[in-house]
Amino acid sequence: MITTEPVGEWFWEPSPVLDAPVSGVSRALVLVGEVRDVLASLGLVADGGTGSVELCDLSAMARPLFAVRYMPLDVLAEQASAVRLLPGRHLTVSLRLPGEWAEAGVRRRAEELFGVRVHVWGEGAVMLGMGVYADPWLTQDLRERPQPGVAVENAPRLAAALGRISALTGSEVDPGDETRHARPTADGFADLLAEGAAYADSWGTFEVPARRRRLMKLLPGGYGEEQDYECTTEEPVRYAEVRGGERLLGFLWAAADGAAGYEPRSAAGDEAFAAGVPWLLRFRAARGAGASALEALDGCLGRTEDGWAVGAAVVGESSLDALQELSGRG
């Protein structure tokens, strides 16, 4: 299962930068690049990804002095060159990296599997953080189903990455706090089969609502109770695929009781969420015109908006829970 918030995080404190105003930016760029290389050498990250640079005054962290986000990695250094890191300032260079894992020998991919960030303070202190956004390293998935075989295929590479990053930085790894999903350790994650999960079905309990909130923030005016169809149902849902070219981005669905919505395919990353916006706006307009949810879905079939196309026919019927799980897998 793929998440929008980290399943777990780890932190390191490399040696400080002796002259941060002169070399702090280059130190951050080199360090995120080296961590990416470690992950790539173990087959954990794939080509692509985006980078961000943010500079803040420590007295006003909520108002960045400079910020560029989600740019291609090949222009990251060029954008960062505009930054002046002085005492009293804080620099963050971060990467969002696509990655791969194995399930019964089959390679799976998510467009944001790892997040890597380096913080450098104007006085010279440095901190590195890394988070993972899926569960193949765990002995139990985020819906509490045992998956020891999946963990055997993937956890050793994550453990190797943590060890190599510690050697690279010359510092011990500091596992982050337990999340809603799992407890990070120095070599990966605690065995959920042995100690149990902190929450039942953490993916359904927390991730599904989080995806909904993220999606609604993209809509003009956000969520409107009087404008939108109900977003939950116990009835079977009919659904159609939403694609961008050959890429499956999500599922548009509706039920006979008047519920309808869009489930982004988490593995497709940001585009999966963006692709739902025009169809949810169509749903909103259809509801305003008095159309039923199933009529609204039928009105979208075979159409294209902003380069994102809905299939010409309904491809399946299932429970909403099963559809949400389908959308959340690699």
mmCIF file of C-alpha atoms in Angstrom:
data_model
loop_
_atom_site.group_PDB
_atom_site.id
_atom_site.type_symbol
_atom_site.label_atom_id
_atom_site.label_comp_id
_atom_site.label_asym_id
_atom_site.label_seq_id
_atom_site.Cartn_x
_atom_site.Cartn_y
_atom_site.Cartn_z
ATOM 1 C CA MET A 1 0.000 0.000 0.000
ATOM 2 C CA ILE A 2 1.238 3.480 -0.916
ATOM 3 C CA THR A 3 0.833 6.489 1.361
ATOM 4 C CA THR A 4 0.918 10.281 1.106
ATOM 5 C CA GLU A 5 2.590 10.591 4.532
ATOM 6 C CA PRO A 6 5.731 8.639 5.477
ATOM 7 C CA VAL A 7 5.348 5.090 6.706
ATOM 8 C CA GLY A 8 8.618 5.776 8.550
ATOM 9 C CA GLU A 9 11.534 8.230 8.666
ATOM 10 C CA TRP A 10 15.206 8.202 9.669
ATOM 11 C CA PHE A 11 17.634 11.004 10.508
ATOM 12 C CA TRP A 12 21.392 11.608 10.520
ATOM 13 C CA GLU A 13 23.573 14.487 11.751
ATOM 14 C CA PRO A 14 26.632 14.797 9.484
ATOM 15 C CA SER A 15 29.555 16.960 10.512
ATOM 16 C CA PRO A 16 28.831 20.715 10.368
ATOM 17 C CA VAL A 17 29.764 22.921 7.438
ATOM 18 C CA LEU A 18 32.771 25.024 8.437
ATOM 19 C CA ASP A 19 31.828 27.972 6.233
ATOM 20 C CA ALA A 20 28.111 27.685 5.586
ATOM 21 C CA PRO A 21 27.683 30.994 3.657
ATOM 22 C CA VAL A 22 30.290 29.802 1.144
ATOM 23 C CA SER A 23 29.753 26.056 0.949
ATOM 24 C CA GLY A 24 26.441 25.269 2.693
ATOM 25 C CA VAL A 25 24.378 25.127 -0.492
ATOM 26 C CA SER A 26 26.855 22.910 -2.336
ATOM 27 C CA ARG A 27 27.099 20.629 0.711
ATOM 28 C CA ALA A 28 23.330 20.136 0.701
ATOM 29 C CA LEU A 29 23.240 19.439 -3.049
ATOM 30 C CA VAL A 30 26.103 16.962 -2.867
ATOM 31 C CA LEU A 31 24.588 15.140 0.102
ATOM 32 C CA VAL A 32 21.116 14.652 -1.424
ATOM 33 C CA GLY A 33 22.801 13.472 -4.626
ATOM 34 C CA GLU A 34 24.949 10.966 -2.755
ATOM 35 C CA VAL A 35 21.948 9.577 -0.895
ATOM 36 C CA ARG A 36 20.064 9.219 -4.154
ATOM 37 C CA ASP A 37 23.057 7.342 -5.600
ATOM 38 C CA VAL A 38 23.062 4.963 -2.619
ATOM 39 C CA LEU A 39 19.378 4.178 -3.111
ATOM 40 C CA ALA A 40 19.841 3.752 -6.867
ATOM 41 C CA SER A 41 22.787 1.397 -6.386
ATOM 42 C CA LEU A 42 20.487 -0.909 -4.407
ATOM 43 C CA GLY A 43 17.714 -0.773 -6.990
ATOM 44 C CA LEU A 44 15.419 1.177 -4.683
ATOM 45 C CA VAL A 45 14.969 4.341 -6.737
ATOM 46 C CA ALA A 46 14.357 4.739 -10.448
ATOM 47 C CA ASP A 47 15.017 7.489 -12.972
ATOM 48 C CA GLY A 48 13.099 10.716 -12.528
ATOM 49 C CA GLY A 49 11.997 12.621 -9.473
ATOM 50 C CA THR A 50 11.741 16.262 -8.520
ATOM 51 C CA GLY A 51 13.654 18.576 -6.203
ATOM 52 C CA SER A 52 12.838 21.612 -4.084
ATOM 53 C CA VAL A 53 14.862 24.401 -2.477
ATOM 54 C CA GLU A 54 13.624 26.625 0.332
ATOM 55 C CA LEU A 55 15.442 29.358 2.266
ATOM 56 C CA CYS A 56 13.952 30.852 5.417
ATOM 57 C CA ASP A 57 14.906 33.329 8.074
ATOM 58 C CA LEU A 58 14.853 31.526 11.422
ATOM 59 C CA SER A 59 12.639 34.273 12.843
ATOM 60 C CA ALA A 60 9.994 33.762 10.140
ATOM 61 C CA MET A 61 10.049 30.122 9.047
ATOM 62 C CA ALA A 62 6.499 30.284 7.676
ATOM 63 C CA ARG A 63 7.458 32.978 5.138
ATOM 64 C CA PRO A 64 10.279 31.679 2.905
ATOM 65 C CA LEU A 65 12.754 34.175 1.499
ATOM 66 C CA PHE A 66 13.175 31.887 -1.522
ATOM 67 C CA ALA A 67 11.292 28.795 -2.611
ATOM 68 C CA VAL A 68 11.176 26.707 -5.776
ATOM 69 C CA ARG A 69 9.378 23.390 -5.600
ATOM 70 C CA TYR A 70 9.042 20.167 -7.579
ATOM 71 C CA MET A 71 11.516 21.060 -10.327
ATOM 72 C CA PRO A 72 13.331 18.501 -12.501
ATOM 73 C CA LEU A 73 16.484 17.255 -10.796
ATOM 74 C CA ASP A 74 18.722 18.420 -13.651
ATOM 75 C CA VAL A 75 17.940 22.088 -12.879
ATOM 76 C CA LEU A 76 18.068 21.795 -9.098
ATOM 77 C CA ALA A 77 21.645 23.076 -8.744
ATOM 78 C CA GLU A 78 20.970 26.008 -11.047
ATOM 79 C CA GLN A 79 17.993 27.134 -8.968
ATOM 80 C CA ALA A 80 19.848 26.627 -5.689
ATOM 81 C CA SER A 81 22.675 28.879 -6.883
ATOM 82 C CA ALA A 82 20.404 31.881 -6.254
ATOM 83 C CA VAL A 83 20.374 31.177 -2.500
ATOM 84 C CA ARG A 84 22.532 33.063 0.006
ATOM 85 C CA LEU A 85 22.849 31.096 3.232
ATOM 86 C CA LEU A 86 23.785 33.492 6.034
ATOM 87 C CA PRO A 87 23.756 33.189 9.847
ATOM 88 C CA GLY A 88 20.199 33.243 11.087
ATOM 89 C CA ARG A 89 18.934 31.467 7.957
ATOM 90 C CA HIS A 90 17.874 27.896 7.250
ATOM 91 C CA LEU A 91 18.172 26.041 3.930
ATOM 92 C CA THR A 92 16.259 22.903 2.914
ATOM 93 C CA VAL A 93 17.049 20.924 -0.233
ATOM 94 C CA SER A 94 14.689 18.013 -0.785
ATOM 95 C CA LEU A 95 14.054 15.279 -3.348
ATOM 96 C CA ARG A 96 10.935 13.266 -4.105
ATOM 97 C CA LEU A 97 12.085 10.071 -5.788
ATOM 98 C CA PRO A 98 10.256 7.357 -7.713
ATOM 99 C CA GLY A 99 11.212 3.874 -6.668
ATOM 100 C CA GLU A 100 10.651 0.178 -7.071
ATOM 101 C CA TRP A 101 10.142 -2.904 -4.943
ATOM 102 C CA ALA A 102 9.419 -6.577 -5.595
ATOM 103 C CA GLU A 103 6.366 -8.716 -4.865
ATOM 104 C CA ALA A 104 6.825 -12.396 -5.712
ATOM 105 C CA GLY A 105 9.524 -11.357 -8.138
ATOM 106 C CA VAL A 106 7.338 -8.785 -9.922
ATOM 107 C CA ARG A 107 8.658 -5.219 -9.905
ATOM 108 C CA ARG A 108 6.289 -2.541 -8.609
ATOM 109 C CA ARG A 109 6.791 1.212 -8.912
ATOM 110 C CA ALA A 110 5.566 4.327 -7.118
ATOM 111 C CA GLU A 111 6.283 7.861 -8.312
ATOM 112 C CA GLU A 112 7.072 8.993 -4.780
ATOM 113 C CA LEU A 113 8.573 6.101 -2.877
ATOM 114 C CA PHE A 114 11.372 8.001 -1.090
ATOM 115 C CA GLY A 115 11.674 11.522 0.227
ATOM 116 C CA VAL A 116 15.177 12.830 0.995
ATOM 117 C CA ARG A 117 15.895 16.225 2.523
ATOM 118 C CA VAL A 118 18.941 18.031 3.838
ATOM 119 C CA HIS A 119 18.727 20.945 6.258
ATOM 120 C CA VAL A 120 21.643 23.334 6.623
ATOM 121 C CA TRP A 121 21.683 26.207 9.104
ATOM 122 C CA GLY A 122 23.611 29.405 8.463
ATOM 123 C CA GLU A 123 25.747 28.662 11.489
ATOM 124 C CA GLY A 124 26.846 25.360 9.917
ATOM 125 C CA ALA A 125 24.723 22.561 11.440
ATOM 126 C CA VAL A 126 23.518 19.871 9.021
ATOM 127 C CA MET A 127 20.707 17.313 9.290
ATOM 128 C CA LEU A 128 19.649 14.646 6.783
ATOM 129 C CA GLY A 129 16.227 13.008 6.766
ATOM 130 C CA MET A 130 14.749 10.220 4.654
ATOM 131 C CA GLY A 131 11.187 8.894 4.526
ATOM 132 C CA VAL A 132 9.505 5.987 2.723
ATOM 133 C CA TYR A 133 5.947 6.044 1.373
ATOM 134 C CA ALA A 134 4.951 2.398 0.989
ATOM 135 C CA ASP A 135 4.870 -0.809 3.039
ATOM 136 C CA PRO A 136 6.879 -3.552 1.222
ATOM 137 C CA TRP A 137 9.503 -3.472 3.996
ATOM 138 C CA LEU A 138 6.946 -4.552 6.605
ATOM 139 C CA THR A 139 6.039 -8.089 7.661
ATOM 140 C CA GLN A 140 2.395 -6.998 7.727
ATOM 141 C CA ASP A 141 0.820 -4.624 5.229
ATOM 142 C CA LEU A 142 -1.076 -1.489 6.216
ATOM 143 C CA ARG A 143 -4.345 -3.403 6.206
ATOM 144 C CA GLU A 144 -2.960 -5.874 8.791
ATOM 145 C CA ARG A 145 -2.405 -8.770 6.395
ATOM 146 C CA PRO A 146 0.778 -10.802 6.856
ATOM 147 C CA GLN A 147 3.326 -10.383 4.054
ATOM 148 C CA PRO A 148 6.563 -11.924 5.374
ATOM 149 C CA GLY A 149 7.602 -12.977 1.875
ATOM 150 C CA VAL A 150 7.335 -9.403 0.569
ATOM 151 C CA ALA A 151 9.422 -8.173 3.499
ATOM 152 C CA VAL A 152 12.086 -10.793 2.799
ATOM 153 C CA GLU A 153 12.347 -9.526 -0.784
ATOM 154 C CA ASN A 154 12.665 -5.852 0.135
ATOM 155 C CA ALA A 155 13.635 -5.163 3.753
ATOM 156 C CA PRO A 156 17.311 -6.217 3.348
ATOM 157 C CA ARG A 157 17.860 -3.545 0.681
ATOM 158 C CA LEU A 158 16.344 -0.882 2.905
ATOM 159 C CA ALA A 159 18.563 -2.025 5.789
ATOM 160 C CA ALA A 160 21.595 -1.878 3.491
ATOM 161 C CA ALA A 161 20.656 1.647 2.423
ATOM 162 C CA LEU A 162 20.393 2.835 6.022
ATOM 163 C CA GLY A 163 23.810 1.351 6.803
ATOM 164 C CA ARG A 164 25.449 2.900 3.746
ATOM 165 C CA ILE A 165 23.977 6.326 4.475
ATOM 166 C CA SER A 166 25.334 6.116 8.028
ATOM 167 C CA ALA A 167 28.778 5.325 6.598
ATOM 168 C CA LEU A 168 28.433 8.150 4.072
ATOM 169 C CA THR A 169 27.535 10.735 6.692
ATOM 170 C CA GLY A 170 29.838 9.414 9.414
ATOM 171 C CA SER A 171 26.919 9.464 11.869
ATOM 172 C CA GLU A 172 24.557 6.987 13.476
ATOM 173 C CA VAL A 173 21.039 6.674 12.178
ATOM 174 C CA ASP A 174 18.280 8.018 14.421
ATOM 175 C CA PRO A 175 14.957 6.253 13.693
ATOM 176 C CA GLY A 176 12.049 8.660 13.708
ATOM 177 C CA ASP A 177 9.029 8.366 15.961
ATOM 178 C CA GLU A 178 6.491 5.619 15.489
ATOM 179 C CA THR A 179 3.970 6.631 12.837
ATOM 180 C CA ARG A 180 0.338 5.630 12.431
ATOM 181 C CA HIS A 181 1.597 2.783 10.255
ATOM 182 C CA ALA A 182 4.793 1.328 11.750
ATOM 183 C CA ARG A 183 7.784 1.802 14.066
ATOM 184 C CA PRO A 184 11.116 2.618 12.361
ATOM 185 C CA THR A 185 14.269 0.999 13.719
ATOM 186 C CA ALA A 186 17.974 1.436 12.974
ATOM 187 C CA ASP A 187 17.822 -1.247 10.279
ATOM 188 C CA GLY A 188 14.316 -0.709 8.914
ATOM 189 C CA PHE A 189 11.086 -1.425 10.750
ATOM 190 C CA ALA A 190 9.951 -3.398 13.790
ATOM 191 C CA ASP A 191 8.313 -6.752 13.055
ATOM 192 C CA LEU A 192 4.558 -6.040 13.044
ATOM 193 C CA LEU A 193 3.794 -9.755 13.165
ATOM 194 C CA ALA A 194 5.590 -9.899 16.500
ATOM 195 C CA GLU A 195 4.474 -6.678 18.161
ATOM 196 C CA GLY A 196 1.310 -5.710 16.274
ATOM 197 C CA ALA A 197 0.352 -2.450 14.606
ATOM 198 C CA ALA A 198 -0.510 0.690 16.551
ATOM 199 C CA TYR A 199 -3.789 1.110 14.615
ATOM 200 C CA ALA A 200 -6.160 -1.303 12.926
ATOM 201 C CA ASP A 201 -6.164 -0.918 9.128
ATOM 202 C CA SER A 202 -4.037 2.231 9.255
ATOM 203 C CA TRP A 203 -4.256 2.645 5.485
ATOM 204 C CA GLY A 204 -8.051 2.704 5.445
ATOM 205 C CA THR A 205 -8.319 4.654 8.688
ATOM 206 C CA PHE A 206 -5.875 7.436 7.871
ATOM 207 C CA GLU A 207 -4.683 7.286 4.269
ATOM 208 C CA VAL A 208 -8.044 7.186 2.498
ATOM 209 C CA PRO A 209 -9.301 10.337 4.301
ATOM 210 C CA ALA A 210 -5.912 12.018 3.717
ATOM 211 C CA ARG A 211 -6.148 11.359 -0.015
ATOM 212 C CA ARG A 212 -9.669 12.797 -0.019
ATOM 213 C CA ARG A 213 -8.518 15.977 1.747
ATOM 214 C CA ARG A 214 -5.608 16.389 -0.678
ATOM 215 C CA LEU A 215 -7.940 15.984 -3.626
ATOM 216 C CA MET A 216 -10.508 18.434 -2.300
ATOM 217 C CA LYS A 217 -7.851 21.118 -1.812
ATOM 218 C CA LEU A 218 -7.292 21.061 -5.565
ATOM 219 C CA LEU A 219 -10.932 21.929 -6.326
ATOM 220 C CA PRO A 220 -11.980 25.572 -6.628
ATOM 221 C CA GLY A 221 -13.802 26.273 -3.403
ATOM 222 C CA GLY A 222 -12.660 23.009 -1.841
ATOM 223 C CA TYR A 223 -15.236 20.538 -0.556
ATOM 224 C CA GLY A 224 -18.854 21.665 -0.778
ATOM 225 C CA GLU A 225 -21.339 19.503 1.098
ATOM 226 C CA GLU A 226 -24.248 20.988 -0.836
ATOM 227 C CA GLN A 227 -22.446 20.831 -4.203
ATOM 228 C CA ASP A 228 -20.950 17.335 -4.251
ATOM 229 C CA TYR A 229 -22.326 13.799 -4.240
ATOM 230 C CA GLU A 230 -21.821 11.758 -1.097
ATOM 231 C CA CYS A 231 -18.279 10.373 -0.982
ATOM 232 C CA THR A 232 -19.000 7.103 0.869
ATOM 233 C CA THR A 233 -21.384 4.242 0.230
ATOM 234 C CA GLU A 234 -22.112 0.684 1.279
ATOM 235 C CA GLU A 235 -23.612 -0.060 -2.132
ATOM 236 C CA PRO A 236 -21.619 -1.595 -4.995
ATOM 237 C CA VAL A 237 -19.858 1.048 -7.088
ATOM 238 C CA ARG A 238 -19.503 1.095 -10.880
ATOM 239 C CA TYR A 239 -16.166 2.495 -12.009
ATOM 240 C CA ALA A 240 -14.250 3.590 -15.083
ATOM 241 C CA GLU A 241 -10.535 4.145 -15.603
ATOM 242 C CA VAL A 242 -9.011 7.607 -15.904
ATOM 243 C CA ARG A 243 -5.828 7.678 -17.982
ATOM 244 C CA GLY A 244 -3.198 10.078 -19.174
ATOM 245 C CA GLY A 245 -2.042 8.479 -22.383
ATOM 246 C CA GLU A 246 -1.138 4.910 -21.472
ATOM 247 C CA ARG A 247 -0.812 5.655 -17.732
ATOM 248 C CA LEU A 248 -3.598 4.565 -15.407
ATOM 249 C CA LEU A 249 -4.152 7.498 -13.037
ATOM 250 C CA GLY A 250 -7.306 6.639 -11.133
ATOM 251 C CA PHE A 251 -10.928 5.492 -11.103
ATOM 252 C CA LEU A 252 -14.136 7.475 -11.461
ATOM 253 C CA TRP A 253 -17.042 5.798 -9.684
ATOM 254 C CA ALA A 254 -20.711 6.076 -8.775
ATOM 255 C CA ALA A 255 -23.309 4.090 -6.840
ATOM 256 C CA ALA A 256 -27.081 3.704 -7.079
ATOM 257 C CA ASP A 257 -27.647 5.403 -3.703
ATOM 258 C CA GLY A 258 -26.332 8.744 -4.993
ATOM 259 C CA ALA A 259 -22.673 8.542 -3.986
ATOM 260 C CA ALA A 260 -19.903 9.267 -6.482
ATOM 261 C CA GLY A 261 -16.236 10.205 -6.500
ATOM 262 C CA TYR A 262 -12.734 9.650 -7.774
ATOM 263 C CA GLU A 263 -10.016 7.412 -6.375
ATOM 264 C CA PRO A 264 -6.466 8.466 -7.351
ATOM 265 C CA ARG A 265 -4.016 5.680 -8.150
ATOM 266 C CA SER A 266 -1.421 6.459 -5.471
ATOM 267 C CA ALA A 267 1.479 4.922 -7.394
ATOM 268 C CA ALA A 268 1.055 7.532 -10.160
ATOM 269 C CA GLY A 269 1.951 10.403 -7.836
ATOM 270 C CA ASP A 270 0.805 14.019 -8.191
ATOM 271 C CA GLU A 271 -0.695 13.515 -11.644
ATOM 272 C CA ALA A 272 -3.170 11.010 -10.225
ATOM 273 C CA PHE A 273 -4.640 13.723 -8.011
ATOM 274 C CA ALA A 274 -4.605 16.422 -10.689
ATOM 275 C CA ALA A 275 -6.364 14.086 -13.120
ATOM 276 C CA GLY A 276 -9.385 13.831 -10.837
ATOM 277 C CA VAL A 277 -10.113 17.557 -10.726
ATOM 278 C CA PRO A 278 -11.965 18.038 -14.053
ATOM 279 C CA TRP A 279 -14.126 14.976 -13.439
ATOM 280 C CA LEU A 280 -15.059 15.987 -9.911
ATOM 281 C CA LEU A 281 -16.005 19.398 -11.287
ATOM 282 C CA ARG A 282 -18.166 17.649 -13.894
ATOM 283 C CA PHE A 283 -19.767 15.663 -11.085
ATOM 284 C CA ARG A 284 -20.415 18.907 -9.202
ATOM 285 C CA ALA A 285 -22.069 20.463 -12.249
ATOM 286 C CA ALA A 286 -24.135 17.316 -12.868
ATOM 287 C CA ARG A 287 -25.406 17.282 -9.315
ATOM 288 C CA GLY A 288 -26.315 20.947 -9.597
ATOM 289 C CA ALA A 289 -28.312 20.100 -12.724
ATOM 290 C CA GLY A 290 -30.206 17.367 -10.882
ATOM 291 C CA ALA A 291 -28.472 14.328 -12.413
ATOM 292 C CA SER A 292 -28.155 11.121 -10.435
ATOM 293 C CA ALA A 293 -24.679 9.860 -9.569
ATOM 294 C CA LEU A 294 -24.896 7.055 -12.133
ATOM 295 C CA GLU A 295 -26.052 9.523 -14.785
ATOM 296 C CA ALA A 296 -23.106 11.758 -13.930
ATOM 297 C CA LEU A 297 -20.692 8.859 -14.380
ATOM 298 C CA ASP A 298 -22.287 7.926 -17.713
ATOM 299 C CA GLY A 299 -21.890 11.539 -18.843
ATOM 300 C CA CYS A 300 -18.130 11.333 -18.335
ATOM 301 C CA LEU A 301 -17.523 8.077 -20.188
ATOM 302 C CA GLY A 302 -15.424 8.451 -23.313
ATOM 303 C CA ARG A 303 -14.602 12.106 -22.644
ATOM 304 C CA THR A 304 -11.229 13.834 -22.378
ATOM 305 C CA GLU A 305 -10.408 16.886 -20.232
ATOM 306 C CA ASP A 306 -6.986 18.554 -19.988
ATOM 307 C CA GLY A 307 -5.379 15.488 -21.548
ATOM 308 C CA TRP A 308 -6.954 13.062 -19.058
ATOM 309 C CA ALA A 309 -9.440 10.604 -20.520
ATOM 310 C CA VAL A 310 -12.195 8.520 -18.951
ATOM 311 C CA GLY A 311 -12.699 5.108 -20.502
ATOM 312 C CA ALA A 312 -15.600 4.685 -22.893
ATOM 313 C CA ALA A 313 -17.287 2.105 -20.676
ATOM 314 C CA VAL A 314 -17.591 0.990 -17.072
ATOM 315 C CA VAL A 315 -14.868 -1.589 -16.478
ATOM 316 C CA GLY A 316 -16.017 -3.090 -13.197
ATOM 317 C CA GLU A 317 -18.216 -3.110 -10.130
ATOM 318 C CA SER A 318 -17.032 -3.653 -6.576
ATOM 319 C CA SER A 319 -17.321 -2.326 -3.075
ATOM 320 C CA LEU A 320 -15.872 1.143 -2.560
ATOM 321 C CA ASP A 321 -13.403 -0.300 -0.056
ATOM 322 C CA ALA A 322 -12.087 -2.772 -2.645
ATOM 323 C CA LEU A 323 -11.781 -0.011 -5.257
ATOM 324 C CA GLN A 324 -9.901 2.206 -2.830
ATOM 325 C CA GLU A 325 -7.518 -0.631 -2.075
ATOM 326 C CA LEU A 326 -6.995 -1.263 -5.787
ATOM 327 C CA SER A 327 -6.131 2.414 -6.258
ATOM 328 C CA GLY A 328 -3.683 2.343 -3.362
ATOM 329 C CA ARG A 329 -1.493 -0.499 -4.583
ATOM 330 C CA GLY A 330 1.588 -0.386 -6.808
#
